[in-house]
Amino acid sequence: MSAPAPQPPRVAGPETQPWQRLRELTSMTGARQMRELFAADPKRFEHCSAQAANLLLDYSRQRVDTEVLATFAALAEAVGLREATAAMRRGEQINTTEKRAVLHVALRQRAGQQLGGAQVERMVLAERERMLDFAERVGRRFKTVVNIGIGGSDLGPAMAVQALQRYTEGAPRLAFVSNVDGCQISDLIATADPATTLFIVASKTFTTQETLANARAAREWVAGALGEAAVPDHFAAVSVNTAAMNAFGVHPDYRFEMWDWVGGRYSIWSSIGVSLAIAIGRDRFLAFLDGGRDIDEHFASAPWGANLPALAALLGVWNSNFLALPTLAVLPYDQRLARFPAYLQQLEMESLGKSVTQGGTAVQWTTGPVIWGEPGNNAQHSFFQLLHQGTPRAALDFLLPARSSCGRQGQHDLAIANCLAQAEAFAFGQSLDVAGSVHKVHDGNRPVSLLTFDALDPATLGRLIAHYEHKVFAQSVIWGINAFDQWGVELGKKLCAELVPAVTGEEAGAGPGATAGAGAGPAAVPEHLRPLLKVLRGWK
Ligand code: F6P
């Protein structure tokens, strides 16, 4: 990896002239009706869509016009987005609070690209080969493969295995266990045979409470049924923490390295994706990486007006900061993408949920929106009512493949028609003279982006993920925040560790006869929690 070069001070979007211009345009273009925007430009689809590889972004139903789009490009220039991207690709320490490079793009590189430098390339390619070899030779021999992990060590592989189910012929059954409460591991144990089950403990740190609790339960199950000596044959692990993998007893051939320059939520491209590799096989995993790389190259070089991740980022900024829409609903019209909204929740909200700039000052502007969503058709029959006619408003991302992901094109055509109908309804609404009743009026003018593609295959899934990763990065540059740390998750973890003894009753003075404020427990347990803890203990 190249030595960390001093970074030039960057200016955040709100401190630039294009931002001021967007403010002026808010009461002009931003206030216009979608009908007017379409009427003013009969070729609006051509002017407000862009394509990269097989991804087509149709943003004609966003409240933008040529002047707003030109100002978007000026904003991208003013914040130095091109240079920020180049700095990431060179392996500079752009994660300043953790003093780390950010090189998930290096995980999708081919030989000779030297992203992050020659040494990073060597390590990535060597570990990728080991992992793919293990996936094919060992992983696919088992009947059940269980990924134990949480957050970035779960959501990516779980989402992707479901998305690419069509490409998993001959693979073992894949299961994912993340929650600490023990129900998932318990359900799994009830339906699997220890002799034919492989557990993958996926944890960058190998210190995550939820993952360790589930891994211990799995280990007990295997050792109890097959004997302690069988444990190494049934556990693989992915981590930066060699000592912890040693302590757990993971066989050296069954452990895979990752690096501190891969953030958990950006790690599916690394050996954290081993469960995906087992599911879809070597060639398709490589195609998945290739898809991600297509978008890396596109993002690094395409002009702003044709650059999908940059456009999506700027549209998001426009909707959040100027049109005051604080949430983004992600609505895939494909059941196979059911976990995609959850995956994006971590990617976007852990990355952009910040209110301090890279320089350490409080931001004076809105940053990352709330991300939420469901498969679109199900959502139509639950929360779309509020989106159409309620008072809170949201921006909407629709994801739509042209081809069925399960070979039922006739039914998928219905999904396509639903998706387009909803996009139209959100954009254009329905006026009183057509509706005939005030209760049936739709104001419309809800901004919709349609991200369409031919089929949900491994390369396309790679492109979709990389598209959102770079969108998030571009937004972090515009907002002047660090997309790669996550300090906000630490406080809860620390408080939880302090509370565990009081909850389990292992804390001194917490026995059945203990009274509130008995005084012998750790000072960290607040007195006001003791009555509630006592009630909970009584119910156990
Ligand atoms: O608590 C948040 C987090 O640190 C995520 O960023 C990460 O993806 C997840 O926990 C799991 O962490 P690990 O892979 O170290 O177990």
Coordinates of C-alpha atoms and ligand atoms in Angstrom, one line a residue:
M1 CA 0.0 0.0 0.0
S2 CA 1.4 3.5 -0.8
A3 CA 2.5 5.6 2.1
P4 CA -0.3 7.8 3.3
A5 CA 0.1 11.1 1.5
P6 CA -1.0 14.3 3.2
Q7 CA -4.5 15.0 2.1
P8 CA -5.4 18.4 0.7
P9 CA -8.0 20.2 2.7
R10 CA -11.3 19.5 1.1
V11 CA -14.3 21.8 1.0
A12 CA -17.7 20.4 1.9
G13 CA -20.6 20.9 -0.6
P14 CA -22.5 23.4 1.6
E15 CA -19.5 25.7 1.6
T16 CA -19.4 26.0 -2.2
Q17 CA -21.0 28.3 -4.7
P18 CA -22.9 25.5 -6.6
W19 CA -24.6 24.7 -3.3
Q20 CA -25.8 28.3 -3.1
R21 CA -27.1 28.0 -6.7
L22 CA -29.0 24.8 -5.8
R23 CA -30.6 26.7 -3.0
E24 CA -31.9 29.3 -5.4
L25 CA -33.1 26.6 -7.8
T26 CA -35.0 24.9 -5.0
S27 CA -37.9 27.4 -5.2
M28 CA -37.8 27.3 -9.0
T29 CA -37.2 23.8 -10.4
G30 CA -37.6 22.1 -7.0
A31 CA -41.1 23.5 -6.7
R32 CA -42.3 22.6 -10.2
Q33 CA -44.8 19.9 -10.9
M34 CA -43.6 16.7 -12.6
R35 CA -46.2 17.2 -15.3
E36 CA -44.7 20.6 -16.2
L37 CA -41.2 19.2 -16.3
F38 CA -42.3 16.5 -18.7
A39 CA -44.4 18.9 -20.8
A40 CA -41.4 21.3 -21.1
D41 CA -39.1 18.5 -22.4
P42 CA -40.7 15.9 -24.7
K43 CA -37.3 14.0 -24.7
R44 CA -37.1 14.0 -20.9
F45 CA -36.3 10.2 -20.7
E46 CA -33.3 10.7 -23.0
H47 CA -32.1 13.8 -21.1
C48 CA -32.7 12.3 -17.6
S49 CA -31.4 8.7 -17.9
A50 CA -27.9 7.2 -18.0
Q51 CA -26.6 3.7 -18.6
A52 CA -23.4 1.9 -17.5
A53 CA -22.8 -1.7 -18.4
N54 CA -26.3 -3.2 -18.0
L55 CA -27.6 -0.7 -15.4
L56 CA -30.0 2.0 -16.6
L57 CA -30.8 4.8 -14.2
D58 CA -34.0 6.6 -15.2
Y59 CA -34.3 9.7 -13.1
S60 CA -36.8 11.5 -15.3
R61 CA -39.3 11.4 -12.4
Q62 CA -36.9 13.4 -10.1
R63 CA -37.6 17.2 -9.7
V64 CA -34.6 18.3 -11.7
D65 CA -34.0 20.1 -15.0
T66 CA -30.9 20.8 -17.1
E67 CA -29.9 23.7 -14.9
V68 CA -30.1 21.6 -11.7
L69 CA -28.1 18.9 -13.5
A70 CA -25.4 21.3 -14.6
T71 CA -25.1 22.6 -11.1
F72 CA -24.8 19.0 -9.8
A73 CA -21.7 18.6 -12.0
A74 CA -20.3 21.9 -10.7
L75 CA -20.9 20.7 -7.1
A76 CA -19.1 17.4 -7.8
E77 CA -16.1 19.4 -9.2
A78 CA -16.2 22.0 -6.3
V79 CA -15.9 19.2 -3.7
G80 CA -13.1 17.5 -5.6
L81 CA -15.0 14.2 -6.0
R82 CA -12.7 13.0 -8.8
E83 CA -9.6 13.5 -6.7
A84 CA -11.2 12.0 -3.6
T85 CA -12.0 8.9 -5.6
A86 CA -8.4 8.7 -6.9
A87 CA -7.1 9.1 -3.3
M88 CA -9.3 6.2 -2.2
R89 CA -8.0 4.0 -5.1
R90 CA -4.4 4.9 -4.3
G91 CA -4.9 3.6 -0.8
E92 CA -4.5 6.8 1.1
Q93 CA -5.8 6.9 4.7
I94 CA -9.1 8.5 3.9
N95 CA -10.7 6.9 7.0
T96 CA -9.1 9.6 9.1
T97 CA -10.6 8.8 12.5
E98 CA -9.4 5.2 12.4
K99 CA -6.2 6.1 10.4
R100 CA -7.0 3.5 7.7
A101 CA -7.0 3.2 4.0
V102 CA -10.3 2.2 2.3
L103 CA -9.7 -0.4 -0.3
H104 CA -12.7 -2.5 -1.0
V105 CA -12.2 -1.5 -4.6
A106 CA -8.9 -3.4 -4.4
L107 CA -10.8 -6.6 -3.5
R108 CA -12.4 -6.7 -7.0
Q109 CA -9.2 -6.0 -8.9
R110 CA -7.6 -8.2 -11.5
A111 CA -4.0 -9.1 -11.7
G112 CA -1.9 -6.2 -12.9
Q113 CA -4.2 -3.4 -11.6
Q114 CA -2.2 -2.9 -8.4
L115 CA -5.0 -1.0 -6.7
G116 CA -3.6 -0.1 -3.3
G117 CA -0.1 -1.0 -4.5
A118 CA 1.7 -4.2 -5.6
Q119 CA 1.7 -5.8 -2.1
V120 CA -2.1 -5.3 -1.6
E121 CA -2.7 -6.8 -5.0
R122 CA -0.6 -9.8 -4.2
M123 CA -2.3 -10.4 -0.9
V124 CA -5.8 -10.0 -2.3
L125 CA -5.3 -12.3 -5.2
A126 CA -3.6 -15.0 -3.1
E127 CA -6.3 -15.0 -0.4
R128 CA -9.0 -14.9 -3.1
E129 CA -7.5 -18.1 -4.6
R130 CA -7.3 -19.8 -1.2
M131 CA -10.9 -18.9 -0.4
L132 CA -12.3 -20.0 -3.8
D133 CA -10.4 -23.2 -3.7
F134 CA -11.8 -23.9 -0.2
A135 CA -15.3 -23.0 -1.3
E136 CA -15.2 -25.5 -4.2
R137 CA -13.1 -28.3 -2.7
V138 CA -14.4 -28.3 1.0
G139 CA -17.4 -26.1 1.3
R140 CA -19.5 -27.7 -1.4
R141 CA -18.9 -31.2 0.2
F142 CA -21.1 -30.4 3.2
K143 CA -24.8 -30.7 3.1
T144 CA -25.4 -27.5 5.3
V145 CA -23.2 -24.5 5.5
V146 CA -23.9 -21.9 8.1
N147 CA -22.5 -18.4 8.1
I148 CA -22.3 -17.0 11.7
G149 CA -21.8 -13.3 11.6
I150 CA -23.7 -10.0 12.0
G151 CA -23.8 -6.6 10.3
G152 CA -21.4 -6.6 7.4
S153 CA -20.4 -10.1 8.2
D154 CA -23.9 -11.3 7.6
L155 CA -26.1 -8.9 5.5
G156 CA -24.0 -9.0 2.4
P157 CA -23.6 -12.8 2.0
A158 CA -27.2 -13.4 3.2
M159 CA -28.6 -10.9 0.7
A160 CA -26.5 -12.1 -2.1
V161 CA -27.1 -15.8 -1.6
Q162 CA -30.9 -15.1 -1.8
A163 CA -30.5 -12.8 -4.7
L164 CA -28.6 -15.4 -6.7
Q165 CA -30.5 -18.4 -5.7
R166 CA -31.0 -19.3 -9.3
Y167 CA -27.3 -19.8 -9.7
T168 CA -26.8 -22.2 -6.7
E169 CA -27.5 -25.6 -8.3
G170 CA -25.5 -28.4 -6.7
A171 CA -24.7 -26.2 -3.6
P172 CA -25.3 -27.2 0.0
R173 CA -28.1 -25.6 1.9
L174 CA -26.9 -22.2 3.0
A175 CA -28.1 -20.7 6.4
F176 CA -27.3 -17.5 8.2
V177 CA -27.2 -17.0 11.9
S178 CA -26.8 -13.5 13.3
N179 CA -29.1 -12.7 16.2
V180 CA -27.8 -13.0 19.7
D181 CA -31.0 -14.3 21.2
G182 CA -30.2 -17.9 20.2
C183 CA -33.4 -18.6 18.2
Q184 CA -31.7 -18.8 14.8
I185 CA -29.0 -21.2 16.0
S186 CA -31.5 -23.2 17.8
D187 CA -33.7 -23.6 14.7
L188 CA -30.7 -24.5 12.7
I189 CA -29.5 -27.1 15.1
A190 CA -32.9 -28.7 15.1
T191 CA -32.8 -29.2 11.3
A192 CA -29.2 -30.1 10.6
D193 CA -26.9 -33.0 11.1
P194 CA -23.6 -32.1 12.8
A195 CA -21.7 -34.6 10.7
T196 CA -22.6 -32.8 7.5
T197 CA -22.6 -29.2 8.7
L198 CA -19.9 -26.6 8.2
F199 CA -19.9 -23.4 10.2
I200 CA -18.2 -20.3 8.9
V201 CA -17.5 -17.8 11.7
A202 CA -17.3 -14.5 9.9
S203 CA -16.1 -11.6 12.0
K204 CA -13.6 -9.0 11.1
T205 CA -12.7 -8.4 14.8
F206 CA -13.7 -11.8 16.2
T207 CA -14.8 -9.9 19.3
T208 CA -18.4 -9.4 18.4
Q209 CA -20.7 -10.6 21.2
E210 CA -23.5 -11.9 19.0
T211 CA -21.2 -13.8 16.7
L212 CA -19.1 -15.3 19.6
A213 CA -22.3 -16.4 21.4
N214 CA -23.6 -18.2 18.4
A215 CA -20.2 -19.7 17.5
R216 CA -19.8 -21.1 21.0
A217 CA -23.3 -22.7 20.8
A218 CA -22.4 -24.2 17.4
R219 CA -19.1 -25.5 18.7
E220 CA -20.8 -27.1 21.7
W221 CA -23.3 -28.8 19.4
V222 CA -20.6 -30.2 17.2
A223 CA -18.2 -31.2 20.0
G224 CA -21.1 -32.8 21.9
A225 CA -22.2 -34.9 19.0
L226 CA -19.0 -35.7 17.3
G227 CA -16.3 -35.2 20.0
E228 CA -13.9 -32.3 20.5
A229 CA -11.5 -33.6 17.9
A230 CA -14.1 -33.1 15.1
V231 CA -14.3 -29.4 15.7
P232 CA -11.6 -28.2 13.3
D233 CA -13.2 -30.1 10.4
H234 CA -16.5 -28.3 10.9
F235 CA -15.4 -24.7 11.4
A236 CA -13.9 -22.1 9.1
A237 CA -13.4 -18.5 10.0
V238 CA -12.7 -15.1 8.4
S239 CA -11.1 -12.5 10.5
V240 CA -8.1 -10.1 11.0
N241 CA -7.8 -11.6 14.5
T242 CA -5.4 -14.6 14.3
A243 CA -5.1 -15.0 18.1
A244 CA -8.9 -15.3 18.5
M245 CA -9.1 -17.9 15.7
N246 CA -6.3 -19.9 17.4
A247 CA -8.2 -19.8 20.7
F248 CA -11.4 -21.0 19.0
G249 CA -9.5 -23.9 17.4
V250 CA -9.9 -23.0 13.7
H251 CA -7.8 -25.2 11.5
P252 CA -5.1 -23.0 9.7
D253 CA -6.3 -24.2 6.2
Y254 CA -9.8 -23.3 7.1
R255 CA -9.2 -19.7 8.1
F256 CA -9.1 -16.7 5.8
E257 CA -7.6 -13.3 6.2
M258 CA -9.1 -9.9 5.8
W259 CA -7.5 -6.6 6.4
D260 CA -8.2 -3.5 8.4
W261 CA -8.7 -1.5 5.2
V262 CA -11.9 -3.4 4.5
G263 CA -14.9 -2.0 6.3
G264 CA -17.4 -4.6 7.5
R265 CA -20.2 -3.2 5.3
Y266 CA -17.9 -3.2 2.3
S267 CA -16.5 -6.7 2.9
I268 CA -18.7 -9.0 0.8
W269 CA -16.0 -8.9 -1.9
S270 CA -13.4 -10.4 0.5
S271 CA -13.4 -13.9 2.1
I272 CA -16.4 -12.7 4.1
G273 CA -18.1 -13.7 0.8
V274 CA -17.0 -17.3 1.2
S275 CA -20.6 -18.5 1.8
L276 CA -21.6 -16.8 -1.4
A277 CA -18.7 -18.5 -3.2
I278 CA -19.8 -21.9 -1.9
A279 CA -23.4 -21.1 -3.1
I280 CA -22.6 -19.9 -6.6
G281 CA -19.2 -21.4 -7.3
R282 CA -15.9 -20.0 -8.3
D283 CA -16.7 -18.6 -11.8
R284 CA -19.8 -16.9 -10.8
F285 CA -18.1 -15.3 -7.8
L286 CA -15.4 -14.0 -10.1
A287 CA -18.2 -12.6 -12.4
F288 CA -19.7 -10.9 -9.3
L289 CA -16.3 -9.2 -8.7
D290 CA -16.1 -8.3 -12.4
G291 CA -19.5 -6.6 -12.1
G292 CA -18.3 -4.5 -9.1
R293 CA -15.2 -3.6 -11.1
D294 CA -17.2 -2.4 -14.1
I295 CA -18.8 0.2 -11.8
D296 CA -15.5 1.1 -10.2
E297 CA -14.1 2.0 -13.6
H298 CA -17.2 3.8 -14.6
F299 CA -17.4 5.8 -11.4
A300 CA -13.7 6.8 -11.6
S301 CA -13.9 8.1 -15.2
A302 CA -17.4 8.8 -16.5
P303 CA -18.4 12.4 -16.8
W304 CA -20.7 13.5 -14.0
G305 CA -23.8 13.8 -16.2
A306 CA -23.4 10.1 -17.2
N307 CA -22.0 8.8 -14.0
L308 CA -24.6 6.6 -12.3
P309 CA -23.3 6.6 -8.7
A310 CA -22.5 10.3 -8.8
L311 CA -25.9 11.1 -10.3
A312 CA -27.6 9.0 -7.6
A313 CA -25.5 10.7 -4.9
L314 CA -26.4 14.2 -6.2
L315 CA -30.1 13.3 -6.6
G316 CA -30.0 12.1 -3.0
V317 CA -28.4 15.3 -1.8
W318 CA -31.0 17.3 -3.7
N319 CA -33.8 15.4 -2.2
S320 CA -32.4 15.5 1.4
N321 CA -30.9 18.9 1.6
F322 CA -33.0 21.0 -0.8
L323 CA -36.4 19.3 -1.1
A324 CA -36.3 18.3 2.6
L325 CA -37.2 14.6 2.1
P326 CA -35.5 12.8 5.1
T327 CA -36.0 9.2 4.0
L328 CA -35.3 7.0 1.0
A329 CA -37.5 4.0 0.4
V330 CA -35.7 1.2 -1.5
L331 CA -38.3 -0.9 -3.4
P332 CA -37.0 -3.9 -5.4
Y333 CA -39.5 -5.4 -7.8
D334 CA -38.0 -8.8 -7.4
Q335 CA -38.5 -11.1 -4.5
R336 CA -34.9 -12.3 -4.8
L337 CA -33.8 -8.9 -3.7
A338 CA -35.9 -9.0 -0.5
R339 CA -32.8 -8.4 1.7
F340 CA -31.4 -5.7 -0.4
P341 CA -33.1 -2.8 1.6
A342 CA -31.7 -4.3 4.8
Y343 CA -28.2 -4.6 3.2
L344 CA -28.4 -0.9 2.1
Q345 CA -29.6 0.2 5.5
Q346 CA -26.2 -0.8 7.0
L347 CA -24.2 0.4 4.0
E348 CA -25.9 3.8 3.9
M349 CA -26.8 4.5 7.5
E350 CA -23.7 3.2 9.2
S351 CA -21.6 5.2 6.6
L352 CA -23.6 8.4 6.4
G353 CA -25.2 8.6 9.9
K354 CA -22.7 11.3 11.0
S355 CA -23.0 14.8 12.3
V356 CA -19.4 15.8 12.6
T357 CA -17.2 16.7 9.6
Q358 CA -13.9 15.0 8.7
G359 CA -12.3 18.1 10.2
G360 CA -14.1 17.5 13.6
T361 CA -16.7 20.3 13.5
A362 CA -20.4 19.9 13.9
V363 CA -22.2 19.8 10.5
Q364 CA -24.6 22.6 9.8
W365 CA -26.5 20.6 7.2
T366 CA -28.5 17.4 6.9
T367 CA -26.5 14.3 6.2
G368 CA -27.6 10.7 5.5
P369 CA -31.3 9.9 5.1
V370 CA -33.1 7.1 6.8
I371 CA -33.1 4.1 4.4
W372 CA -35.9 1.5 4.5
G373 CA -37.9 -0.7 2.2
E374 CA -39.5 -3.9 1.1
P375 CA -40.1 -5.8 -2.1
G376 CA -42.3 -3.3 -4.0
N377 CA -45.4 -5.4 -4.6
N378 CA -45.7 -6.3 -0.9
A379 CA -45.1 -2.7 0.0
Q380 CA -47.9 -1.6 -2.3
H381 CA -50.3 -3.5 -0.1
S382 CA -48.9 -2.2 3.2
F383 CA -47.2 1.2 3.4
F384 CA -47.7 2.7 -0.1
Q385 CA -50.9 4.4 1.1
L386 CA -48.9 6.7 3.2
L387 CA -46.4 7.3 0.5
H388 CA -49.1 8.3 -1.9
Q389 CA -51.4 10.3 0.3
G390 CA -49.8 10.7 3.8
T391 CA -48.2 13.9 5.1
P392 CA -44.6 12.6 5.4
R393 CA -42.9 12.3 2.1
A394 CA -40.1 10.1 0.9
A395 CA -37.8 9.8 -2.1
L396 CA -38.1 6.4 -3.8
D397 CA -35.6 4.1 -5.5
F398 CA -37.3 1.3 -7.6
L399 CA -35.1 -1.6 -8.6
L400 CA -36.4 -3.6 -11.6
P401 CA -35.0 -6.4 -13.7
A402 CA -36.5 -7.0 -17.1
R403 CA -36.2 -10.8 -16.9
S404 CA -37.7 -13.0 -14.2
S405 CA -35.2 -14.2 -11.6
C406 CA -37.0 -17.6 -11.3
G407 CA -38.1 -18.4 -14.8
R408 CA -41.7 -17.2 -14.5
Q409 CA -41.6 -14.4 -17.0
G410 CA -45.4 -14.2 -17.3
Q411 CA -45.7 -13.4 -13.6
H412 CA -42.6 -11.1 -13.7
D413 CA -44.3 -9.1 -16.4
L414 CA -47.0 -8.3 -13.8
A415 CA -44.2 -7.1 -11.5
I416 CA -42.8 -4.8 -14.2
A417 CA -46.3 -3.4 -14.9
N418 CA -46.8 -2.8 -11.2
C419 CA -43.5 -1.1 -10.9
L420 CA -44.1 1.3 -13.8
A421 CA -47.6 2.0 -12.7
Q422 CA -46.4 3.0 -9.2
A423 CA -43.7 5.2 -10.7
E424 CA -46.3 7.0 -12.7
A425 CA -48.7 7.4 -9.8
F426 CA -46.0 8.8 -7.5
A427 CA -44.8 11.2 -10.1
F428 CA -48.0 12.5 -11.7
G429 CA -50.6 11.8 -9.1
Q430 CA -54.3 12.3 -9.8
S431 CA -56.2 15.6 -9.7
L432 CA -59.6 16.2 -8.2
D433 CA -61.3 16.5 -11.6
V434 CA -60.1 13.0 -12.5
A435 CA -60.4 11.5 -9.0
G436 CA -63.9 12.9 -8.4
S437 CA -63.4 12.9 -4.6
V438 CA -61.0 14.7 -2.4
H439 CA -60.3 11.4 -0.8
K440 CA -59.0 10.0 -4.0
V441 CA -56.7 12.9 -4.9
H442 CA -53.0 12.1 -5.2
D443 CA -50.7 15.1 -5.1
G444 CA -48.0 13.2 -7.0
N445 CA -44.6 14.9 -7.4
R446 CA -42.9 12.3 -5.2
P447 CA -39.4 11.8 -6.7
V448 CA -38.7 8.4 -8.1
S449 CA -35.5 6.9 -9.5
L450 CA -35.8 3.6 -11.5
L451 CA -32.7 1.5 -11.5
T452 CA -33.4 -1.2 -14.2
F453 CA -31.3 -4.0 -15.6
D454 CA -31.7 -7.0 -17.8
A455 CA -31.4 -9.8 -15.3
L456 CA -30.3 -10.4 -11.7
D457 CA -27.2 -12.4 -12.4
P458 CA -23.8 -12.4 -10.4
A459 CA -22.3 -9.6 -12.5
T460 CA -25.3 -7.4 -12.2
L461 CA -25.6 -7.9 -8.5
G462 CA -21.9 -6.9 -8.2
R463 CA -22.7 -3.8 -10.2
L464 CA -25.8 -2.9 -8.1
I465 CA -23.8 -3.1 -4.9
A466 CA -20.8 -1.2 -6.2
H467 CA -23.2 1.5 -7.6
Y468 CA -24.6 2.1 -4.1
E469 CA -21.2 1.9 -2.4
H470 CA -19.9 4.7 -4.7
K471 CA -23.1 6.6 -4.3
V472 CA -22.5 6.6 -0.5
F473 CA -18.8 7.6 -1.0
A474 CA -19.8 10.5 -3.2
Q475 CA -22.3 11.7 -0.7
S476 CA -19.8 11.5 2.1
V477 CA -17.5 13.7 0.1
I478 CA -20.2 16.2 -0.6
W479 CA -21.3 16.3 3.1
G480 CA -17.7 16.4 4.3
I481 CA -18.0 13.4 6.5
N482 CA -16.2 10.1 7.0
A483 CA -18.1 7.2 5.5
F484 CA -15.8 4.6 6.9
D485 CA -16.0 4.8 10.6
Q486 CA -18.9 3.8 12.9
W487 CA -18.2 5.2 16.4
G488 CA -21.9 5.5 17.0
V489 CA -22.3 1.7 17.5
E490 CA -19.7 1.6 20.4
L491 CA -21.6 3.1 23.3
G492 CA -24.4 0.6 23.2
K493 CA -21.9 -2.3 23.1
K494 CA -20.0 -0.9 26.1
L495 CA -23.2 -0.4 28.1
C496 CA -24.4 -3.9 27.2
A497 CA -21.1 -5.5 28.4
E498 CA -21.6 -3.7 31.7
L499 CA -25.2 -4.8 32.0
V500 CA -24.8 -8.5 31.2
P501 CA -23.8 -9.6 34.8
A502 CA -26.8 -7.7 36.2
V503 CA -29.2 -9.3 33.7
T504 CA -27.9 -12.9 34.1
G505 CA -27.9 -12.5 37.9
E506 CA -24.1 -13.2 38.1
E507 CA -23.4 -9.7 39.5
A508 CA -22.7 -9.8 43.3
G509 CA -25.9 -8.9 45.2
A510 CA -28.2 -9.7 42.3
G511 CA -29.5 -13.0 43.6
P512 CA -33.1 -13.8 44.3
G513 CA -33.2 -11.9 47.6
A514 CA -31.4 -8.8 46.3
T515 CA -33.2 -5.5 46.7
A516 CA -33.0 -2.5 44.5
G517 CA -29.9 -0.5 45.4
A518 CA -28.5 -3.3 47.5
G519 CA -25.2 -1.7 46.5
A520 CA -22.9 -4.7 45.8
G521 CA -23.2 -4.6 41.9
P522 CA -20.9 -2.7 39.6
A523 CA -21.4 1.1 39.8
A524 CA -22.0 1.1 36.0
V525 CA -25.5 -0.3 36.4
P526 CA -27.7 2.7 37.0
E527 CA -29.9 2.6 40.0
H528 CA -33.0 3.5 37.9
L529 CA -32.6 0.2 36.0
R530 CA -32.6 -2.0 39.1
P531 CA -36.4 -2.2 39.6
L532 CA -36.9 -3.2 36.0
L533 CA -34.1 -5.7 36.1
K534 CA -35.8 -7.2 39.2
V535 CA -39.1 -7.6 37.4
L536 CA -37.4 -9.3 34.4
R537 CA -35.5 -11.6 36.7
G538 CA -38.7 -12.5 38.5
W539 CA -40.3 -13.4 35.1
K540 CA -37.5 -15.7 34.0
Ligands
F6P1 O1 -21.4 -3.0 15.4 C1 -21.2 -2.6 14.1 C2 -20.2 -3.5 13.4 O2 -18.9 -3.1 13.8 C3 -20.3 -3.4 11.9 O3 -19.6 -2.3 11.4 C4 -19.8 -4.7 11.5 O4 -20.1 -5.0 10.1 C5 -20.4 -5.6 12.5 O5 -20.4 -4.9 13.7 C6 -19.7 -6.9 12.7 O6 -18.4 -6.8 13.1 P1 -17.4 -8.0 13.0 O7 -17.3 -8.4 11.6 O8 -16.1 -7.5 13.5 O9 -18.0 -9.2 13.8

